[in-house]
Short mmCIF file of C-alpha atoms in Angstrom, two decimals:
data_model
loop_
_atom_site.label_atom_id
_atom_site.label_comp_id
_atom_site.label_asym_id
_atom_site.label_seq_id
_atom_site.Cartn_x
_atom_site.Cartn_y
_atom_site.Cartn_z
CA MET A 97 29.71 -14.94 6.57
CA ALA A 98 32.01 -15.78 3.98
CA ALA A 99 34.19 -13.52 1.73
CA HIS A 100 31.70 -14.18 -1.07
CA GLU A 101 28.69 -13.85 0.57
CA ALA A 102 29.49 -10.46 2.28
CA ALA A 103 30.03 -9.81 -1.51
CA LEU A 104 27.16 -10.49 -2.72
CA LEU A 105 25.17 -9.27 0.19
CA LYS A 106 27.51 -5.65 -1.12
CA HIS A 107 27.08 -6.25 -4.61
CA LEU A 108 23.27 -6.66 -4.14
CA VAL A 109 22.59 -3.50 -1.87
CA THR A 110 24.68 -1.29 -3.74
CA ALA A 111 22.62 -2.21 -7.17
CA MET A 112 19.44 -1.62 -5.10
CA ILE A 113 20.38 1.93 -4.15
CA GLY A 114 21.34 2.45 -6.96
CA LEU A 115 17.80 1.66 -8.75
CA LEU A 116 16.49 3.53 -5.81
CA ASP A 117 18.87 6.93 -6.45
CA GLN A 118 17.34 6.42 -10.31
CA ARG A 119 14.00 7.00 -9.46
CA GLU A 120 14.42 9.72 -7.04
CA SER A 121 17.02 11.67 -9.23
CA SER A 122 13.95 11.52 -11.70
CA SER A 123 11.46 12.93 -9.83
CA PRO A 124 9.77 15.96 -11.26
CA SER A 125 10.79 19.21 -9.81
CA ASP A 126 8.00 21.41 -8.05
CA GLU A 127 8.10 25.07 -7.04
CA LEU A 128 6.34 24.13 -3.73
CA GLU A 129 9.36 21.90 -2.48
CA GLU A 130 11.48 24.91 -3.60
CA ILE A 131 9.56 27.27 -1.20
CA THR A 132 9.00 24.92 1.68
CA GLY A 133 11.85 22.22 1.48
CA ILE A 134 9.19 19.63 1.38
CA LYS A 135 10.14 16.81 -0.82
CA THR A 136 7.45 15.60 -3.07
CA GLY A 137 8.22 12.54 -5.36
CA HIS A 138 6.39 11.10 -8.69
CA SER A 139 2.97 10.53 -8.68
CA GLN A 140 2.91 7.86 -11.01
CA ARG A 141 3.65 4.40 -9.93
CA PRO A 142 7.11 3.36 -11.12
CA GLY A 143 6.86 1.61 -15.22
CA ASP A 144 9.98 -0.43 -13.91
CA PRO A 145 8.56 -3.85 -12.31
CA THR A 146 11.27 -4.19 -9.97
CA LEU A 147 10.90 -0.85 -8.44
CA GLY A 148 6.58 -1.34 -8.47
CA ARG A 149 7.17 -4.11 -5.93
CA LEU A 150 9.51 -1.71 -3.89
CA LEU A 151 7.21 1.55 -4.48
CA PRO A 152 3.98 0.03 -4.47
CA ASP A 153 0.67 1.54 -4.73
CA PHE A 154 -0.72 2.58 -1.32
CA TYR A 155 -4.68 1.89 -1.84
CA LYS A 156 -5.30 -1.05 -3.71
CA ARG A 157 -9.13 -0.99 -5.22
CA ASP A 158 -10.79 -4.47 -4.38
CA VAL A 159 -13.33 -5.18 -7.05
CA ASP A 160 -16.62 -4.27 -4.39
CA ASP A 161 -15.05 -0.84 -3.97
CA PRO A 162 -17.24 2.03 -3.98
CA LEU A 163 -14.83 4.37 -3.82
CA PRO A 164 -14.77 5.37 -8.17
CA LEU A 165 -11.37 3.72 -10.40
CA ASP A 166 -10.42 7.67 -10.75
CA ALA A 167 -10.68 8.55 -7.36
CA SER A 168 -8.23 5.47 -6.29
CA GLU A 169 -5.95 6.86 -9.01
CA THR A 170 -5.62 10.78 -7.32
CA LEU A 171 -5.47 9.23 -3.90
CA ASN A 172 -2.97 7.18 -4.97
CA ALA A 173 -1.17 9.81 -7.04
CA ALA A 174 -1.66 12.24 -3.78
CA LEU A 175 -0.13 9.93 -1.59
CA ARG A 176 3.06 8.92 -3.31
CA SER A 177 4.06 12.50 -4.18
CA LEU A 178 3.99 13.24 -0.37
CA HIS A 179 5.35 9.74 1.26
CA GLU A 180 7.57 8.49 -1.47
CA PRO A 181 10.77 10.41 -1.00
CA GLU A 182 10.47 9.61 2.99
CA ILE A 183 10.06 5.37 1.78
CA ILE A 184 13.23 5.77 -0.66
CA ASP A 185 15.21 7.72 2.47
CA ALA A 186 14.16 5.13 4.84
CA LYS A 187 14.85 2.44 2.57
CA ARG A 188 18.15 3.45 1.22
CA VAL A 189 19.15 4.16 5.11
CA ALA A 190 18.81 0.84 6.14
CA ALA A 191 20.56 -0.16 3.10
CA ARG A 192 23.78 1.76 3.85
CA GLN A 193 23.46 0.38 7.63
CA LEU A 194 23.84 -2.64 5.94
CA LEU A 195 26.63 -1.79 3.60
CA ASP A 196 29.08 -0.43 6.62
CA THR A 197 28.07 -3.03 9.17
CA VAL A 198 28.44 -6.23 6.71
CA PRO A 199 32.23 -7.20 7.17
CA ASP A 200 34.71 -6.31 4.11
CA ASN A 201 36.16 -10.01 3.16
CA GLY A 202 33.18 -11.90 5.67
CA GLY A 203 33.83 -12.80 9.35
CA ARG A 204 31.90 -12.99 12.38
CA VAL A 205 28.80 -10.56 12.09
CA GLU A 206 27.39 -8.63 15.62
CA LEU A 207 24.93 -6.44 15.15
CA THR A 208 23.00 -3.81 17.35
CA GLU A 209 19.00 -4.04 17.29
CA GLU A 210 18.95 -0.94 15.14
CA ALA A 211 21.22 -2.05 12.99
CA ALA A 212 19.79 -6.04 13.23
CA ASN A 213 16.28 -4.14 12.04
CA ALA A 214 18.32 -2.24 9.27
CA TRP A 215 19.26 -5.91 8.00
CA ILE A 216 15.97 -6.73 8.07
CA ALA A 217 14.12 -4.26 5.81
CA ALA A 218 17.17 -4.24 3.58
CA VAL A 219 16.95 -7.99 2.99
CA ASN A 220 13.56 -8.24 2.07
CA ASP A 221 14.14 -5.43 -0.26
CA LEU A 222 16.45 -7.29 -1.64
CA ARG A 223 14.04 -10.56 -1.62
CA LEU A 224 11.54 -8.62 -3.09
CA THR A 225 13.74 -7.11 -5.92
CA LEU A 226 14.65 -10.73 -6.87
CA GLY A 227 11.29 -12.01 -6.36
CA VAL A 228 10.02 -9.64 -8.89
CA MET A 229 12.58 -11.20 -11.32
CA LEU A 230 11.99 -14.66 -10.76
CA GLU A 231 7.98 -14.17 -10.63
CA ILE A 232 7.45 -15.41 -7.37
CA GLY A 233 3.88 -15.28 -6.77
CA PRO A 234 1.78 -15.56 -3.81
CA GLN A 235 1.90 -18.89 -3.25
CA GLY A 236 5.84 -18.49 -2.51
CA PRO A 237 8.33 -19.70 -5.08
CA GLN A 238 9.12 -22.75 -7.23
CA ARG A 239 12.09 -24.36 -7.16
CA LEU A 240 13.99 -24.46 -10.39
CA PRO A 241 16.21 -26.86 -12.27
CA ALA A 242 19.70 -26.56 -11.54
CA ASP A 243 20.13 -26.06 -16.19
CA HIS A 244 17.57 -23.02 -15.76
CA PRO A 245 19.24 -19.94 -16.61
CA LEU A 246 17.99 -18.11 -12.95
CA ALA A 247 18.65 -21.36 -10.82
CA ALA A 248 21.63 -19.81 -9.32
CA HIS A 249 19.32 -16.45 -8.80
CA PHE A 250 16.57 -18.67 -7.23
CA ASP A 251 19.69 -20.07 -4.62
CA VAL A 252 20.53 -16.36 -3.74
CA TYR A 253 16.66 -15.64 -3.17
CA GLN A 254 16.92 -19.04 -0.50
CA TRP A 255 19.79 -17.49 0.91
CA LEU A 256 18.80 -14.23 1.61
CA THR A 257 15.22 -15.57 2.84
CA VAL A 258 17.23 -17.47 5.47
CA LEU A 259 19.35 -14.71 6.26
CA GLN A 260 16.52 -13.14 6.98
CA GLU A 261 15.39 -15.68 8.97
CA TYR A 262 18.30 -15.96 11.32
CA LEU A 263 18.11 -12.06 11.79
CA VAL A 264 14.14 -12.39 13.25
CA VAL A 265 14.46 -14.90 15.29
CA VAL A 266 17.88 -13.42 17.00
CA LEU A 267 15.77 -10.62 17.66
CA MET A 268 13.08 -11.61 19.05
CA GLY A 269 15.75 -14.05 20.89
CA ALA A 270 17.02 -10.92 22.59
CA ARG A 271 13.80 -9.05 23.15
CA SER A 272 11.89 -12.22 24.89
CA SER A 273 14.90 -12.46 27.23
#
């Protein structure tokens, strides 16, 4: 890994951890949490589209869903309140493991299977955050002209995609041998 790639990866992961930390620190206080020690989180979907992509709703209502709209919103609120803290913790752990294992000045990257899985999770989250900025939809990314203000971000998105693919291929090879 080149030194500039390592620095970029560290910068992006650190920024993502900051987003997750802000979300967690803005959670409402809960008396039950103080008594039981069980963390609870927000009951509302994040207003920030990037955080909304990292922490999506648990239940997506279909058009022909028999569950009333208010019931699905209540279900999402309850599930989010219960599980969002764990999800944030898992994302943060994966991101920190990447930070702990990326070489400071670039160089060869050797990862355990556990660390490689953490990298895959963290890189996926980075791709999700950039995907929101680049408005990447279900059809995938559209190439941007070189003079477009977000062209460099698109290149980073593509690089993260390749990095994630390499990690998956290496893990698949390790498991099949």
